[in-house]
CSV table of C-alpha atoms and ligand atoms in Angstrom, one decimal:
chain,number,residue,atom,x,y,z
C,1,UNK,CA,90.7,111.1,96.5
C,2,UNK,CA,92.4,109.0,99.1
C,3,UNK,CA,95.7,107.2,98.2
C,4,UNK,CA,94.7,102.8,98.4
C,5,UNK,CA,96.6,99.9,99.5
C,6,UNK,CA,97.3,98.2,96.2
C,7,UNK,CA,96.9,94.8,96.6
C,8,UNK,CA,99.9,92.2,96.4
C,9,UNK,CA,100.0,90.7,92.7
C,10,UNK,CA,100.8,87.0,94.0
C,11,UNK,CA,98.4,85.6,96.9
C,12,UNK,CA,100.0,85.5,100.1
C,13,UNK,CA,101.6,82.8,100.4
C,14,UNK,CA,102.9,82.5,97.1
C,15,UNK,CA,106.8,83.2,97.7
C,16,UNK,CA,107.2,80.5,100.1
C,17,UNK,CA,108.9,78.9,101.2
C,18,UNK,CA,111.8,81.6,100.4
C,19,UNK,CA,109.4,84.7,102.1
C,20,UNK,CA,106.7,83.1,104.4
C,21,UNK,CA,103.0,84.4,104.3
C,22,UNK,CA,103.5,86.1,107.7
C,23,UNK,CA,106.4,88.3,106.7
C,24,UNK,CA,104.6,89.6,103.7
C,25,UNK,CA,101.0,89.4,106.2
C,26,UNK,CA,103.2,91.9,107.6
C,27,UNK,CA,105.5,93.8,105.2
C,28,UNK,CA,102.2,94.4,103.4
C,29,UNK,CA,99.4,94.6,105.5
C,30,UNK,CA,100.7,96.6,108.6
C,31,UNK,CA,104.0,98.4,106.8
C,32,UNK,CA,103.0,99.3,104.0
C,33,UNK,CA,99.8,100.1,104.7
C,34,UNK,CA,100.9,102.5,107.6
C,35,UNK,CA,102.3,104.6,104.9
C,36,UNK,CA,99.2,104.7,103.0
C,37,UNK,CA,97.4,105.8,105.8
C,38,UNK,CA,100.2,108.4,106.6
C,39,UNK,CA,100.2,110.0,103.6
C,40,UNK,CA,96.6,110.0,103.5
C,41,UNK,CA,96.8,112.1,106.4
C,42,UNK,CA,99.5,114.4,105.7
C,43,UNK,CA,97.8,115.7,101.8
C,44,UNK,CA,94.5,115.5,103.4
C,45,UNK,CA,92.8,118.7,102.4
C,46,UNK,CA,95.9,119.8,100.6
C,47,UNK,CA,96.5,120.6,96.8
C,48,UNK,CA,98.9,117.6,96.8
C,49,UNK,CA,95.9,114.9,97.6
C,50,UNK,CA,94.7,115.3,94.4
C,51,UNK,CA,98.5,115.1,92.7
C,52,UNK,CA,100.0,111.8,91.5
C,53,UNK,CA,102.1,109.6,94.3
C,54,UNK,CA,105.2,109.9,91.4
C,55,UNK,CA,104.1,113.8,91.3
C,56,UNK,CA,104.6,114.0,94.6
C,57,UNK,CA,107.3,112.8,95.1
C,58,UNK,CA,109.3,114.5,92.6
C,59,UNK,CA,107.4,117.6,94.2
C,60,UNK,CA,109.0,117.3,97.5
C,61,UNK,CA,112.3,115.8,97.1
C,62,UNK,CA,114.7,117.6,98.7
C,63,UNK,CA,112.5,120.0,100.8
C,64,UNK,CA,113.2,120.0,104.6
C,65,UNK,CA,109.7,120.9,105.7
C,66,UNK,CA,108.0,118.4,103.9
C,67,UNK,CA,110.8,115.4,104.2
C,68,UNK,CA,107.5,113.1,106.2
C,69,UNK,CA,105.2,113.4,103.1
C,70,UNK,CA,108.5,112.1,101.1
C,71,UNK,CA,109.3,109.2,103.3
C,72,UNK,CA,105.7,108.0,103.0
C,73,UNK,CA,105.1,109.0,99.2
C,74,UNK,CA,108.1,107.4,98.1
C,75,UNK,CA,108.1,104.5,100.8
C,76,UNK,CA,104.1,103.4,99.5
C,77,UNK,CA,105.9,103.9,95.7
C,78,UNK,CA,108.8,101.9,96.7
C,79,UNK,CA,106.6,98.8,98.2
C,80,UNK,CA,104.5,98.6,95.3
C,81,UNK,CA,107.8,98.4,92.8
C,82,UNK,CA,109.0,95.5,95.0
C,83,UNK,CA,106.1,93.6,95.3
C,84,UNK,CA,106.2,93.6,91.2
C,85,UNK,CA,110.3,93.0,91.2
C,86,UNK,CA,109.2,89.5,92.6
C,87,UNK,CA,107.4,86.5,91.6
C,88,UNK,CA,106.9,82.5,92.6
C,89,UNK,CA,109.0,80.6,90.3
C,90,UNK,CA,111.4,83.9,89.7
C,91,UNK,CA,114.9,84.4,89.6
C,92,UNK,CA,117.4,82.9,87.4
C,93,UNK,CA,118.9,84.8,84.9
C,94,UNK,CA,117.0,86.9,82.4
C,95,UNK,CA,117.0,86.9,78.1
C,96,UNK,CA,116.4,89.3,75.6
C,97,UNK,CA,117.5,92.7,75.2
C,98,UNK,CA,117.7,92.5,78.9
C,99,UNK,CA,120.4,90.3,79.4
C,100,UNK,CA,121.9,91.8,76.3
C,101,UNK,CA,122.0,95.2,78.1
C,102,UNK,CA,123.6,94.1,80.9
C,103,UNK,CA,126.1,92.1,79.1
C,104,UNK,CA,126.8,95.3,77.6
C,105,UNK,CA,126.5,97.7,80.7
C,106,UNK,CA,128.3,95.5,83.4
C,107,UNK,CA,130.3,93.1,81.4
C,108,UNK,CA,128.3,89.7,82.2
C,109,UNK,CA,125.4,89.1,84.3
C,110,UNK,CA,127.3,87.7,87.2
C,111,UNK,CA,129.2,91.2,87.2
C,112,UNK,CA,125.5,92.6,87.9
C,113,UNK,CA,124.7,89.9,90.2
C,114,UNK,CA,128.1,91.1,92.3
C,115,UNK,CA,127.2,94.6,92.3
C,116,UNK,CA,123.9,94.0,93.5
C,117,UNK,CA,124.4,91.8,96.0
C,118,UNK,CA,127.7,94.2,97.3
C,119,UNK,CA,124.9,97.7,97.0
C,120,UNK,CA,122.2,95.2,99.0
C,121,UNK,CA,124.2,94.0,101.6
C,122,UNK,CA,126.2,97.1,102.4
C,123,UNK,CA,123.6,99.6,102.8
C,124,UNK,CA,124.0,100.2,106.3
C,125,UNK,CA,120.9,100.7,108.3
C,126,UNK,CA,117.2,100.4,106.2
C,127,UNK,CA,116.8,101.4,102.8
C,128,UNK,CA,117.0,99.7,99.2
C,129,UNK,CA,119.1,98.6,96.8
C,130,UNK,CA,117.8,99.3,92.5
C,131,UNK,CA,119.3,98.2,89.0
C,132,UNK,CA,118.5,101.8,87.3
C,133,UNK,CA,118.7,103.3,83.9
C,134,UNK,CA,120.8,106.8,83.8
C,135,UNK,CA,121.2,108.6,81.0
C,136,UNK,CA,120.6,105.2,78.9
C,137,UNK,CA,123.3,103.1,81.0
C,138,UNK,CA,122.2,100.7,83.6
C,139,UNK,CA,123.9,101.0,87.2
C,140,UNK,CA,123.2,99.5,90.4
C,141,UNK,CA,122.7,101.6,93.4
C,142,UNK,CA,121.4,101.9,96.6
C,143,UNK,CA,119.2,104.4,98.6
C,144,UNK,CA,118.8,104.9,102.6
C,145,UNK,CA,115.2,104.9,104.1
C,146,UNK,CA,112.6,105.7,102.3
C,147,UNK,CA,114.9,107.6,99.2
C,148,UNK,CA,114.0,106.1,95.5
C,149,UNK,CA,115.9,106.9,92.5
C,150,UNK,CA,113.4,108.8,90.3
C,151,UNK,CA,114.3,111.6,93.2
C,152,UNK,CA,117.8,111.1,91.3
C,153,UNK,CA,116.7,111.2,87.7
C,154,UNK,CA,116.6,107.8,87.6
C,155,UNK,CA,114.6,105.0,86.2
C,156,UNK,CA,113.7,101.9,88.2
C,157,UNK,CA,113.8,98.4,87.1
C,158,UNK,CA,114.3,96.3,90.0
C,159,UNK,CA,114.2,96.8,93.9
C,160,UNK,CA,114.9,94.7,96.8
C,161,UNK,CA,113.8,96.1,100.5
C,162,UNK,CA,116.6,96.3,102.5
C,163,UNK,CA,114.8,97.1,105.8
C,164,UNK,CA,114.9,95.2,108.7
C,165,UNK,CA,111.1,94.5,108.6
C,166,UNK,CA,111.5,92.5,104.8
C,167,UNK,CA,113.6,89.4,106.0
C,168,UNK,CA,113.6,89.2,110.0
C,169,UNK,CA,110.6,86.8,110.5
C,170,UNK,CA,112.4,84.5,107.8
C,171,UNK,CA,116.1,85.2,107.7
C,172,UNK,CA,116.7,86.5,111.3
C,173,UNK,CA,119.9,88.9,111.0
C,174,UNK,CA,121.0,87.0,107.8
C,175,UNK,CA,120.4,89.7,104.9
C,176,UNK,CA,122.8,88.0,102.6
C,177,UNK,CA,120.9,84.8,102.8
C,178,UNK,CA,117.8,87.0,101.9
C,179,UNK,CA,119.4,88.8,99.5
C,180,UNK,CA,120.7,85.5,97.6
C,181,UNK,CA,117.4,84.1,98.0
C,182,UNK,CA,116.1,87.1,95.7
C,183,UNK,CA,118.5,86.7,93.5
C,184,UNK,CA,118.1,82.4,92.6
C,185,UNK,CA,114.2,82.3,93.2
C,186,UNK,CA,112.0,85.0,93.5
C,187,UNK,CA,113.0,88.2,90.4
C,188,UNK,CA,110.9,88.8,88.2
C,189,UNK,CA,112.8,89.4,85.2
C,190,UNK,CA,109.4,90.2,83.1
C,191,UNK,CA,108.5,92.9,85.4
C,192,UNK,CA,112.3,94.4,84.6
C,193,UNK,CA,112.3,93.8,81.1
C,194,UNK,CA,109.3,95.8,80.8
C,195,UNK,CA,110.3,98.6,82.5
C,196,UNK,CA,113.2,98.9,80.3
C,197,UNK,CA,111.3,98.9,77.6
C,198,UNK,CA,109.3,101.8,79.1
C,199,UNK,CA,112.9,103.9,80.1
Y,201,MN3,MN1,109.6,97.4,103.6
């Protein structure tokens, strides 16, 4: 059974004017759809075809030999989980046990809105930055290429793409701008909120 393109969960143009239709034309169509297809090739006809993409992932971490079915496992995993950490009308602060945890975990929401925006704007090259759960304590971190936190032991509950290929067409070489942008309009604090609840 052949891995599938999930479809966005917000029409195309829906983010604008803070991500334009033809970035996420893009970022969804070509990129992440490459790694679709990738994967599809590397498992074809192999015991992991049939596995999970979270099985496989967690199959694979960490071994050499099979580091191109990771980067394209984890990279289709790691597009889906963005797409969902974003919404129109997003952003904002969020309520609930949410906020209450990160009240509690950082020490005020614009102490996690620091530390995100430092972990997103410093990873060098492409990669990701996360708010996680570990061990029942949210942290912010950040991964290089294509590496995702539940390789970690870690539980996802917001991502933002790092890469080159999620902000050029709109922001040029300004990632903080994009980054900032994230932050004010476009989480979806529903979408992170419910994975808490699921941690
Ligand atoms: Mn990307």
């Amino acid at each position: 059974m052949a891995f599938e393109l999930p479809p966005l969960p917000y029409a195309q143009d829906a983010l604008e004017p803070h991500i334009s239709a033809n970035t996420l034309g893009f970022h969804h169509g070509k990129h992440h759809n490459t790694y679709v297809t990738n994967l599809n090739n590397l498992t074809k006809d192999t015991p992991l075809a049939d596995k999970s993409l979270e099985d496989i992932i967690l199959e694979v971490a960490g071994n050499a030999e099979k580091q191109g079915i990771f980067n394209n496992a984890a990279q289709v995993w790691n597009h889906t989980f963005y797409w969902h950490s974003m919404k129109p009308n997003g952003g904002g602060a969020p309520s609930g046990d949410l906020a209450a945890k990160i009240e509690a975990d950082f020490g005020g929401f614009d102490k996690f809105t620091e530390a995100f925006k430092q972990a997103a704007t410093t990873q060098f090259g492409s990669g990701w930055a996360w708010l996680v759960v570990e061990n029942g304590t949210l942290k912010v971190t950040k991964t290089g290429n294509a590496d995702t936190p539940m390789a970690h032991g870690q539980t996802a509950l917001l991502t933002i793409d790092v890469w080159e290929h999620a902000y050029y067409l709109d922001f040029q070489n300004r990632r903080p701008d994009y980054i900032s942008t994230f932050l004010e309009k476009l989480v979806n604090w529903d979408f992170v909120a419910e994975n808490l609840a699921k941690a």
